[in-house]
XYZ file of C-alpha atoms in Angstrom:
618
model
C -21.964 -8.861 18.016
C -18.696 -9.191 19.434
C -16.246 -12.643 19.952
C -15.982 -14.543 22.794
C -12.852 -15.788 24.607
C -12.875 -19.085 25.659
C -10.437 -19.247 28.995
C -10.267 -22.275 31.105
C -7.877 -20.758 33.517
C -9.763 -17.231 34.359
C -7.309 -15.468 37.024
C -6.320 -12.126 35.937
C -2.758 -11.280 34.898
C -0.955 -8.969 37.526
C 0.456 -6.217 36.603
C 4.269 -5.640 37.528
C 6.980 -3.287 37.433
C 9.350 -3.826 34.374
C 12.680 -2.371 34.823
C 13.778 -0.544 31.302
C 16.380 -3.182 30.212
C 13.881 -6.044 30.229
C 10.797 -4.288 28.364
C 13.914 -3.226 25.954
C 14.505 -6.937 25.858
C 11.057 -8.028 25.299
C 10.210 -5.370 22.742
C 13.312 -6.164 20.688
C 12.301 -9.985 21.000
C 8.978 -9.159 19.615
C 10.726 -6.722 16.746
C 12.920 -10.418 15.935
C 9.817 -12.634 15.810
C 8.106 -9.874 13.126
C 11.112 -10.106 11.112
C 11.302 -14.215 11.710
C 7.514 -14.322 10.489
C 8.609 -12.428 7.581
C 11.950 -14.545 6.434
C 9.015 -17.679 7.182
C 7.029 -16.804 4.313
C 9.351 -15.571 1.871
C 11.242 -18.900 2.158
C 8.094 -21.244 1.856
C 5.540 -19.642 -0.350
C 5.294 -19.688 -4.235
C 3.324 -16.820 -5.807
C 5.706 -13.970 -6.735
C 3.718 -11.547 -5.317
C 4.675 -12.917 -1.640
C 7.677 -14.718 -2.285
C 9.523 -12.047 -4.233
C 7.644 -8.867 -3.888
C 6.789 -9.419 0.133
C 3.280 -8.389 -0.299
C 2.042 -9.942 3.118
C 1.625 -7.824 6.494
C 2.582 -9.538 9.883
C 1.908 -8.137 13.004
C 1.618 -9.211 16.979
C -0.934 -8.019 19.067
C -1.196 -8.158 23.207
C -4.473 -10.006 24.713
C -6.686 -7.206 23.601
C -5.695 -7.157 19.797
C -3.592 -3.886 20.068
C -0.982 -4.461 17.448
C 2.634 -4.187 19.415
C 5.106 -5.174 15.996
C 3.818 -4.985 12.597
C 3.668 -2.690 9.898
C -0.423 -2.110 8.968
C -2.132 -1.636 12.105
C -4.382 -4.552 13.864
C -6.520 -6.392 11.958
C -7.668 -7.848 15.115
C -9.889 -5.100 16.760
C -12.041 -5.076 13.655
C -12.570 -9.374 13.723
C -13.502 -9.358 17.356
C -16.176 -6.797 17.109
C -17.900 -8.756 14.591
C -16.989 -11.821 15.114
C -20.072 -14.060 16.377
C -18.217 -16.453 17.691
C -15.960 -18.001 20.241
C -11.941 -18.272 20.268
C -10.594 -21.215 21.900
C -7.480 -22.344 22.246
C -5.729 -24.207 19.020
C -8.265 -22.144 16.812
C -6.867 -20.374 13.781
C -9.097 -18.275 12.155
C -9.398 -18.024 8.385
C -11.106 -14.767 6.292
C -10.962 -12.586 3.729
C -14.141 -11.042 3.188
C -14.031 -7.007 3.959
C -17.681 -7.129 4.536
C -17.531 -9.663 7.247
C -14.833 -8.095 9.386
C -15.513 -4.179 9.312
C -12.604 -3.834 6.529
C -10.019 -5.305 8.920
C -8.844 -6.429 5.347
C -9.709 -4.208 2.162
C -10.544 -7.212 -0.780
C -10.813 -10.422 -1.207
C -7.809 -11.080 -2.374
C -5.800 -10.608 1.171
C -6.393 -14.009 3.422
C -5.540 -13.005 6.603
C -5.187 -15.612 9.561
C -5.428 -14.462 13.240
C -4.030 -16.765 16.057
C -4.882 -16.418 19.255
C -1.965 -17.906 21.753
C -3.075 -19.269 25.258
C -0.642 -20.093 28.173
C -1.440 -22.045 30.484
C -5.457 -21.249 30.049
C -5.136 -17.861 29.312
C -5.159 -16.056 26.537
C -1.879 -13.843 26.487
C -1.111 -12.591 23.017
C -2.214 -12.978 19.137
C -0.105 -13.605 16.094
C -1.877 -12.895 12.446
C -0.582 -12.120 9.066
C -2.316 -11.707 5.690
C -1.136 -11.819 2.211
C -2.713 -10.785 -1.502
C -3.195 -14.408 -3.751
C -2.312 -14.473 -7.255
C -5.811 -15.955 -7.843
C -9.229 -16.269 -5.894
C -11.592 -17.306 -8.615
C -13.977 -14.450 -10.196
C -14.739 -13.646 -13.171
C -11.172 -12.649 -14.562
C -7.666 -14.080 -13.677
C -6.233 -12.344 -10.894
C -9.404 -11.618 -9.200
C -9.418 -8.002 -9.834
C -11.782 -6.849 -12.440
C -12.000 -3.152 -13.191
C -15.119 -3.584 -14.525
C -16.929 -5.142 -11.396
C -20.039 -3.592 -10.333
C -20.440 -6.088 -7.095
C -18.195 -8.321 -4.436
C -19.479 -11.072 -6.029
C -17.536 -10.561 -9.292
C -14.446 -10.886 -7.410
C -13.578 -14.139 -6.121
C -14.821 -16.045 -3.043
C -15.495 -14.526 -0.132
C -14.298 -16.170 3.046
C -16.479 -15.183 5.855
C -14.188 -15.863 9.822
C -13.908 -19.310 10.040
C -12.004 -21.855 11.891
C -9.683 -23.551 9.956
C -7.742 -25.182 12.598
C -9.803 -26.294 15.739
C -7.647 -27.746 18.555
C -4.986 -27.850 16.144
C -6.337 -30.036 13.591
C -6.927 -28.667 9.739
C -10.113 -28.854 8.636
C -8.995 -30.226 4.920
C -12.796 -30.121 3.921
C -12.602 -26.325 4.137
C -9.126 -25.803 2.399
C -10.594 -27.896 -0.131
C -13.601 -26.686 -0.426
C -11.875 -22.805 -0.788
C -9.025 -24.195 -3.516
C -11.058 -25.570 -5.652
C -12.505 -21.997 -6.688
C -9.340 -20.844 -7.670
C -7.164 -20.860 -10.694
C -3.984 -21.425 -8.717
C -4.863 -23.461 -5.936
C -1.058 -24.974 -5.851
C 0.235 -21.418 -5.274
C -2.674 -20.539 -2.782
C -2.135 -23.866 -0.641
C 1.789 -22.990 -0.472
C 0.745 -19.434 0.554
C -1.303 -19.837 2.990
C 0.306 -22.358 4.433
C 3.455 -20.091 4.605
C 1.252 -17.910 6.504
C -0.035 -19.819 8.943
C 3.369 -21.155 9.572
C 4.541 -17.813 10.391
C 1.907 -17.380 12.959
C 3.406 -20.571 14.705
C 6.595 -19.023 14.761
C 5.844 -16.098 16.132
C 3.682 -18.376 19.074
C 6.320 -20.281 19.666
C 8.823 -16.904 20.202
C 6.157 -15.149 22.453
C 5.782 -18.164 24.359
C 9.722 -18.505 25.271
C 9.086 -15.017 26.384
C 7.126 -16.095 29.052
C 9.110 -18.696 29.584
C 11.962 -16.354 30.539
C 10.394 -13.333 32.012
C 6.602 -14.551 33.534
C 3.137 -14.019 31.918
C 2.307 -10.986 34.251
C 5.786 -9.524 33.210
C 4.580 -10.156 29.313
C 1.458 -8.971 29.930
C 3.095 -5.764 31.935
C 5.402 -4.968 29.184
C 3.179 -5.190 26.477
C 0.725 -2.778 28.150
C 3.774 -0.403 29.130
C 5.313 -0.324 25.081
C 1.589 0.822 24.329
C 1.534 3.778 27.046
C 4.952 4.712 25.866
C 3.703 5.355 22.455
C 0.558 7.018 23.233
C 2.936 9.677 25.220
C 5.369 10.473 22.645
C 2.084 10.667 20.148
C 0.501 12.698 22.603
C 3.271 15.512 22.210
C 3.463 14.994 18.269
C -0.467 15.326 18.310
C 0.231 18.723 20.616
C 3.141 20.433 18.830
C 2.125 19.060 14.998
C -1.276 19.802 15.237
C -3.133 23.159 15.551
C -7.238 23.595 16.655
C -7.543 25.556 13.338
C -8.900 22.840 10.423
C -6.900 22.402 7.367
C -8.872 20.354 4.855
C -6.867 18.881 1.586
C -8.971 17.176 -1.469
C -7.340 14.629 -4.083
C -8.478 12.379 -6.675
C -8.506 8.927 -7.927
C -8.823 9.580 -12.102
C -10.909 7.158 -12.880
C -12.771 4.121 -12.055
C -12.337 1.596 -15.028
C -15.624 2.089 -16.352
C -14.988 5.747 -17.999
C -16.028 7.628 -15.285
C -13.802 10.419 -12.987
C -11.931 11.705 -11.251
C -13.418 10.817 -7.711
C -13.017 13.057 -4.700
C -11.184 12.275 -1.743
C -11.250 14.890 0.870
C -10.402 15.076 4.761
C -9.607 17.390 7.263
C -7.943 17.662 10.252
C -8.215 19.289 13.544
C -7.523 19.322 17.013
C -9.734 19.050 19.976
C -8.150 19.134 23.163
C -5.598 15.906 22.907
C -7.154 14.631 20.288
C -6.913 15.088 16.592
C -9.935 14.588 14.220
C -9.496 13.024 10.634
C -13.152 13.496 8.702
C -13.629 12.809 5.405
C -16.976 14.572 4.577
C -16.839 15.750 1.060
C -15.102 12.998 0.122
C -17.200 11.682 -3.039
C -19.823 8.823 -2.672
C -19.212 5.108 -3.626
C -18.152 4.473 -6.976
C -20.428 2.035 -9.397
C -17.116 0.655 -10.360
C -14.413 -0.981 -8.153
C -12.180 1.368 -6.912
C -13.653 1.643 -3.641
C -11.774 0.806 -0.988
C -13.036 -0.073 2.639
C -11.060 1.719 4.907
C -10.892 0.587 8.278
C -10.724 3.474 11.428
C -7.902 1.616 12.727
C -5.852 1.088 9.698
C -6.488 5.097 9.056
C -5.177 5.378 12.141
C -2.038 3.747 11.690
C -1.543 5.527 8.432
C -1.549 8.925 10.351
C 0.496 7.175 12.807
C 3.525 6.430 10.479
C 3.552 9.921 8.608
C 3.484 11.596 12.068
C 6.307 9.280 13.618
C 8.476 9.580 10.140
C 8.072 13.237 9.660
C 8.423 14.892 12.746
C 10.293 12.036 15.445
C 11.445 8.696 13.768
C 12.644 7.402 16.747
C 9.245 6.853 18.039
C 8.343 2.942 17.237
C 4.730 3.148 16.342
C 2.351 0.496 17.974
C -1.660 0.946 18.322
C -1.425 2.934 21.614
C -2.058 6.229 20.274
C -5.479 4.699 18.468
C -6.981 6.886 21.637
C -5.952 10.256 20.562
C -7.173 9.850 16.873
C -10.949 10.040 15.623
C -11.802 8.994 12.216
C -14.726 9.948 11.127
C -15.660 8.360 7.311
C -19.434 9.222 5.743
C -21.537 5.679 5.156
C -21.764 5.358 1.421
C -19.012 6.768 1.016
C -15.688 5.971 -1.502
C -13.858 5.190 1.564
C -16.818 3.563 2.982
C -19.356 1.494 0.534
C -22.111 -0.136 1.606
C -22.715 -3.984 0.854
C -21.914 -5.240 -1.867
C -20.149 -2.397 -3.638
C -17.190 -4.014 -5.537
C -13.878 -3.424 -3.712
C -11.107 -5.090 -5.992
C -9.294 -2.170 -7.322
C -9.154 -0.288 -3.869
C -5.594 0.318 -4.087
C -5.297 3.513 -5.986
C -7.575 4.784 -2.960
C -5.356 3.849 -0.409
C -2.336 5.283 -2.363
C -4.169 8.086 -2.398
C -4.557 8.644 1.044
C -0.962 9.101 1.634
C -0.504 11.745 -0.239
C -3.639 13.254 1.541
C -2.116 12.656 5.141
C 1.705 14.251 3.658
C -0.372 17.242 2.261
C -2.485 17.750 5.821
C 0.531 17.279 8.039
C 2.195 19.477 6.051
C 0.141 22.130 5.772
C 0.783 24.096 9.170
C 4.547 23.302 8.966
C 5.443 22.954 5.092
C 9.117 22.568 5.298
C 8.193 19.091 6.796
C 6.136 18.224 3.955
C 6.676 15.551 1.413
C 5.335 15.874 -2.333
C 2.699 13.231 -3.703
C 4.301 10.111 -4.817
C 2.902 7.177 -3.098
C -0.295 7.839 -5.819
C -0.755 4.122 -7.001
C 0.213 0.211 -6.682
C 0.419 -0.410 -10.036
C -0.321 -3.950 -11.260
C -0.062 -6.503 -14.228
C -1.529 -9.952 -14.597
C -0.464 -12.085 -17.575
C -2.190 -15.098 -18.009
C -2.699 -18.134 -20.173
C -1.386 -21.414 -21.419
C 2.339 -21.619 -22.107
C 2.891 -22.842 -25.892
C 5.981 -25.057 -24.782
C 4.705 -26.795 -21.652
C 0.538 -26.873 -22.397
C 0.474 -25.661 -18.335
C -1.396 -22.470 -17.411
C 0.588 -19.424 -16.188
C -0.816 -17.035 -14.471
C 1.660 -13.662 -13.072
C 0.485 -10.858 -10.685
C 3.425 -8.170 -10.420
C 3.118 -5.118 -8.409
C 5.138 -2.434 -10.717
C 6.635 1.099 -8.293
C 6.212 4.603 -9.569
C 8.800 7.773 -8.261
C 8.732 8.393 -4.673
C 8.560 12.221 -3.941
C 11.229 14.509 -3.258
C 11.352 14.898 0.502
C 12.528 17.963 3.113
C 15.526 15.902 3.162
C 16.736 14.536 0.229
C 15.438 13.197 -3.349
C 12.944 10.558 -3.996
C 14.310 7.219 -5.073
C 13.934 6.157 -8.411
C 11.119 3.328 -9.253
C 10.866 2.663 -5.550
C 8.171 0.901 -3.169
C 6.849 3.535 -0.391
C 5.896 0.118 1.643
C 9.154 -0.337 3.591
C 9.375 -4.123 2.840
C 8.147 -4.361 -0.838
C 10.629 -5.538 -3.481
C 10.469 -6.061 -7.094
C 10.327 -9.032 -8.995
C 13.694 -10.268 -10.535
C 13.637 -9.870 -14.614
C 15.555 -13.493 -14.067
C 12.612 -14.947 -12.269
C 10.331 -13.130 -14.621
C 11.992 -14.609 -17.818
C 12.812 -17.735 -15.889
C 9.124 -18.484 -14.961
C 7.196 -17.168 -17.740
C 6.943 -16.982 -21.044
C 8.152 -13.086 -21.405
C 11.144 -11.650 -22.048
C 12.269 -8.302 -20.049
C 13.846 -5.843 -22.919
C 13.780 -2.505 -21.354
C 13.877 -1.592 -17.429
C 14.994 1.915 -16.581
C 14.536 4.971 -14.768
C 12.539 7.205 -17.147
C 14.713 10.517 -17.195
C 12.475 13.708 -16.380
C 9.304 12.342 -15.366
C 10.629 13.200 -11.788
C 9.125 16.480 -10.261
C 11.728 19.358 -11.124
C 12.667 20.581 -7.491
C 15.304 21.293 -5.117
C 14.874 17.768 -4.391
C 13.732 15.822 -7.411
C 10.962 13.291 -7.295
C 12.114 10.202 -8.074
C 11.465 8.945 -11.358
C 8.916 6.343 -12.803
C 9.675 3.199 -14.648
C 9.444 2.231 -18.047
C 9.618 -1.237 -18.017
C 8.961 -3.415 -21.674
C 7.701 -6.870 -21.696
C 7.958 -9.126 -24.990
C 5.458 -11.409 -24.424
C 6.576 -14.888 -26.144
C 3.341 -16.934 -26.082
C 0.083 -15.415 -26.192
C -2.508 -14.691 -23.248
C -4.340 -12.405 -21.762
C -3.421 -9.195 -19.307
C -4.932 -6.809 -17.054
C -3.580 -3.525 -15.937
C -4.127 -1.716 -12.673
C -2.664 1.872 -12.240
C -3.548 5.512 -11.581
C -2.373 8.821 -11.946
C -2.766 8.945 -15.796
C -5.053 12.029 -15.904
C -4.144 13.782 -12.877
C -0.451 14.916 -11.696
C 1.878 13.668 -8.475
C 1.707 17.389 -7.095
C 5.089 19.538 -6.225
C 5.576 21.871 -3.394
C 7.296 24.557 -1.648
C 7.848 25.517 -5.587
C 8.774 21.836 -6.584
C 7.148 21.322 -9.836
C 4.807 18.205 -10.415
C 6.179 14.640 -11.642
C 4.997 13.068 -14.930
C 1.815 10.599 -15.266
C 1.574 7.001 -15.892
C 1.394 5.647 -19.413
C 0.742 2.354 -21.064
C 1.419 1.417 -24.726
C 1.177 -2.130 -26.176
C 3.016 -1.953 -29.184
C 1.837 -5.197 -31.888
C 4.501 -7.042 -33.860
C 2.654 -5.930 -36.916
C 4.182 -2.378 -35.705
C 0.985 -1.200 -34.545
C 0.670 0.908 -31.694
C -2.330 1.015 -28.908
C -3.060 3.432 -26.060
C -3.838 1.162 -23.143
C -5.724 2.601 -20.710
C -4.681 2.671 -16.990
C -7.221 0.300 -15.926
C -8.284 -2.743 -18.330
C -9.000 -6.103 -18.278
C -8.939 -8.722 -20.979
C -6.441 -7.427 -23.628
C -5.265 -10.452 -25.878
C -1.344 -10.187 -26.589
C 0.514 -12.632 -28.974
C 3.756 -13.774 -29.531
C 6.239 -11.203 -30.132
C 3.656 -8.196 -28.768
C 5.468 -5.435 -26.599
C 4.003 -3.605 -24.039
C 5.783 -0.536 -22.355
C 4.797 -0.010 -18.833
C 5.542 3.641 -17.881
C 4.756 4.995 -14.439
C 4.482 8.155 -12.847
C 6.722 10.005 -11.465
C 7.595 11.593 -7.714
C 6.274 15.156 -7.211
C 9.318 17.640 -6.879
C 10.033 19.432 -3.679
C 11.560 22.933 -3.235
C 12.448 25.179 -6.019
C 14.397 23.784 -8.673
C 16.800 26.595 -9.797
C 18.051 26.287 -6.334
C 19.606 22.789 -7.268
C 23.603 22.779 -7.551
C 23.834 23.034 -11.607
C 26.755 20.292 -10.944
C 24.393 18.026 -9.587
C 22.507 18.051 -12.373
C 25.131 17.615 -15.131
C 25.808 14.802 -12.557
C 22.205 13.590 -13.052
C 22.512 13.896 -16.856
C 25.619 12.004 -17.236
C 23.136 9.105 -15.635
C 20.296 9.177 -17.547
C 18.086 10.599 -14.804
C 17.740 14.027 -16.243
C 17.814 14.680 -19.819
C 20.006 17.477 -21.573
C 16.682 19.631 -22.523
C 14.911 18.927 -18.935
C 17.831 20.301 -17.354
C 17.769 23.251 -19.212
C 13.970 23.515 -19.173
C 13.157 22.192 -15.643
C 15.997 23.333 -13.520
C 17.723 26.264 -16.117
C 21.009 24.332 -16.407
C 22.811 24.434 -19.814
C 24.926 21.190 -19.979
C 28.002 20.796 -22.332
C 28.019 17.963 -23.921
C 30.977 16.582 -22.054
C 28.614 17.218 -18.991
C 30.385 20.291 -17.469
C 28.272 23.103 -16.395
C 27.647 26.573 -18.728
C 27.915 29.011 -16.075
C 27.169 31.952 -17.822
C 23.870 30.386 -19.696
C 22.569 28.342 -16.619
C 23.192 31.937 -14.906
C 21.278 34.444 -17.707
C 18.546 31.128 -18.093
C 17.663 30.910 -14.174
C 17.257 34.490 -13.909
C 14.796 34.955 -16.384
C 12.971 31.391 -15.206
C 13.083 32.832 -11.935
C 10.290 35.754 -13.322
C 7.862 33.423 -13.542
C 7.933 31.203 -10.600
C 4.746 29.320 -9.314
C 3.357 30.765 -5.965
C 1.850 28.869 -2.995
C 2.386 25.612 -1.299
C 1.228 22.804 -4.088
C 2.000 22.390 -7.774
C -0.837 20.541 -9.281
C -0.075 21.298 -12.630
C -3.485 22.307 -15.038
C -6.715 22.538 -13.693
C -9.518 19.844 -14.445
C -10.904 22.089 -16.780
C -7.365 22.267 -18.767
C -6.368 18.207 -18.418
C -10.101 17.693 -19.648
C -9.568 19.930 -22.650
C -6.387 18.691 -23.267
C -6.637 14.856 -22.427
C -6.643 12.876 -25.390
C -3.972 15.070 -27.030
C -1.647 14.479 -24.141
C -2.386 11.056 -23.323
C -3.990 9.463 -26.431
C -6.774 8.274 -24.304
C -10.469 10.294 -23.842
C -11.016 12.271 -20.634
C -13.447 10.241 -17.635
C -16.839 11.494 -18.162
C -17.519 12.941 -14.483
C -19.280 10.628 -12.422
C -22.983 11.093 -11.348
C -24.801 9.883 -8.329
């Protein structure tokens, strides 16, 4: 079942020499119109989550759907293959189901629109964006239930359709789609800033060819994608040995009391190819924290760590797609069958960048970054507002510690998605009925190392009208791992503190927690795994750190031996006598995970104040 492309003008495109300084012309000019799709959105939609926190992926693709400028990888490849359909020109296709588009997006949540752009008959190039809705319907607000046992607890489900044919909206189908949500004002806005950006990035492709000539478009596009499957080529050669390396990690639980769940993959080479296959990677969870993981957008995930860790100059486009194999067991976490729930997917896909850092780093470990990524943390706070009588309804994507790196610290509370931002506390308080006491960098829960892992957040709401929230987050039972001696960063933590002065362990994923007027709730994430050994650090630099607030006096003296005055000069003598005898007992080997299962099991509800996940069981 694959699409099919309507062309009223069928004459092939030629293909011509382009001299350097035009496809360096034409590639930058595709680079603007990304960016222009980007500043589109963020100045017309409404829900925080785009507007503010820029969670929405752009990307434009040549004729075939080989992504050219983005940032996630083609969602275009996966649509056409099972697409039963045709594309015509003035179409604009509409979806959001996983199921329906072999995971081209990963929940419901993300409505993606594709565009196909014809010139004179033909078509020459594609345009598409998605972006995650506050709101789809479902059976909680937000969309994202923790509890879900099916795809049909999770909102509506928006098979490929055209919304636009020859340019006209079909308003029966927007309709029909809003009225299932809870924020269909917000979701209109959105999606209309979506589709807008599309037309932008049309309209830029198409004075392209104005300047230049279709077959010189065409030409350029197809020469940008050779270019980067040679420079991946040589990555793929000198990074990557024929002996496997395999690397397992976990997601701690799935919201239903059950954990951790394995992810596993190795990594080989076979001639100029590398091979990425997850067998042993544990079976689909009952629960929703499966995550549908496209071969394409795997690929592009290797992609980016390769390109960023060994030759950031390379610009990364699909042309490599060639030279990677992804092989991902049916049934599988990373590949459920219908209709395994799918909403909470994102502590999987965190997850798999700290698998790809720990597998390209394993033959060359000086280029290897501790885990960090680990999570997208969430919050939804919803209800109706005591002053106005309106409904309010906030999804906010919180940032853990990125992890120290071969070349410097991880930043503090920090997106590892190059283009996410936080929400203002201004447009927070503004907006809603909270009230932001308390955002800081939570000193030590950085990874002790050479370079530190950045820090997590602790970040108090007051809520001032009650309502309801949900919390989605990860790496509360297991560790962001160190290496190269770097010791691991701290794990998440969630307390909702009553204004009766009672306290209550939250647990990292929940759903329907009533909070009232005057009810606190700390949001603490985890920190950035550290990276080298730690009593290598200058002892100034950390006094430096402690005069900040990012290190405290005692973790500097227990985590990197440096005794602090307390006008933050450095004891020489006692940081001297306490790193030699620290340095007896040093850690061996590449990772840091911190205790074993058996240990954090054992010592769970001590530590955390919440009861271990009973393993799961298929």
């Amino acid at each position: 079942m694959t699409a099919t492309i309507m062309q009223e003008n069928t004459t092939p495109f030629q293909s011509v020499d382009v001299d350097t300084i035009t496809l360096d012309i034409i590639e930058n000019a595709l680079r603007n119109a990304r960016e222009e799709m980007d500043a589109t959105l963020f100045r017309t939609a409404m829900s925080p989550g785009i507007r503010e926190q820029g969670d929405a992926f752009p990307l434009i693709a040549e004729r075939n759907g080989k992504m050219i400028v983005g940032q996630f990888g083609s969602f275009i490849d996966g649509f056409l293959r099972t697409y039963n359909g045709t594309i015509e020109e003035g179409d604009m296709i509409w979806l959001s189901d996983p199921y329906s588009c072999d995971g081209a997006v990963s929940h419901n949540n993300d409505w993606l629109i594709i565009r196909p752009i014809f010139r004179n008959g033909r078509l020459i190039s594609w345009a598409s964006m998605f972006g995650h809705q506050t709101d789809i319907g479902g059976k909680v607000p937000g969309s994202l239930p923790t509890d879900a046992t099916s795809v049909f607890e999770e909102g509506i489900r928006i098979p490929p359709i055209k919304l636009f044919k020859k340019d006209v909206l079909q308003d029966d189908i927007l309709n029909l789609v809003l009225h299932q949500v809870r924020m269909p004002e917000w979701c209109r806005a959105d999606l209309l800033a979506i589709i807008a950006s599309c037309r932008v990035a049309e309209k830029r492709i198409l004075e392209i060819c104005d300047r230049f000539g279709e077959d010189e478009y065409v030409s350029a596009t197809d020469n940008l994608l050779a270019r980067n499957k040679r420079a991946m080529g040589h990555l793929i050669q000198t990074a990557i040995g024929e002996e496997k390396v395999d690397f397992e990690d976990f997601v701690c639980d799935d919201g239903r009391g059950f954990g951790p769940y394995k992810l596993k993959c190795t990594m080989w080479r076979e001639g100029e190819k590398v091979i990425l296959d997850f067998d042993g990677t544990d079976p689909q969870a009952a629960g929703s924290i499966n995550f549908y993981l496209n071969e394409n957008m795997l690929k592009m995930f290797f992609g980016i760590y390769m390109i960023m860790v060994f030759d950031p100059q390379v610009l990364f486009n699909d042309g490599f797609y060639d030279l990677v194999e992804v092989r991902i067991p049916e049934g599988s976490l990373l590949k459920p069958k219908f209709p395994a729930a799918l909403s909470c997917r994102t502590h999987a896909l965190g997850r798999i960048f700290d698998l790809l850092g720990a597998l390209l780093g394993k033959k060359q470990p000086d280029f290897m970054s501790a885990a960090g990524f680990s999570s997208s943390p969430h919050l939804m706070f919803s209800g109706t507002d005591k002053e106005s009588g309106e409904w309010f309804q906030l999804f906010q994507i919180g940032f853990g510690g990125i992890p120290g790196r071969p070349f410097g610290d991880g930043p503090d509370g920090h997106s590892l998605w190059p283009g996410f931002t936080n929400v203002p506390n201004e447009f927070l308080e503004r907006y809603f009925p909270m009230r932001i006491t308390n955002y800081t960098s939570l000193a030590d829960s950085g990874g002790a190392g050479f370079f530190r892992g950045g820090n997590g957040i602790l970040m108090t709401y007051e809520f001032l009208s009650e309502g309801i929230i949900s919390i989605h987050d990860d790496r509360w039972f297991t560790y962001p791992w160190g290496v190269n001696g770097g010791e691991p960063g701290e794990r998440s933590r969630k307390v909702l503190r009553r204004s009766d002065g009672t306290e209550q362990i939250l647990p990292a994923k929940c759903d329907g927690i009533e909070v009232f007027e005057g009810d606190q709730l700390d949001y603490i994430t985890w920190g950035g795994g550290g990276w080298g050994n730690p009593l290598e650090r200058a002892p100034e630099l950390v006094a430096t750190e402690v005069k900040q607030g990012l290190v405290s006096m005692s973790g500097a003296y227990k985590n990197y031996g440096v005794k602090v005055k307390d006008d933050y000069s450095v004891d020489s003598a006692a940081t001297e006598a306490r790193r030699a005898e620290m340095a007896k007992d040093r850690p061996e080997g590449i990772f840091n995970f911190g205790p074993d299962m058996e240990t954090l099991r054992a010592n769970c509800l001590a530590e955390t104040g919440l009861e271990p996940p009973t393993p799961p069981r298929w």
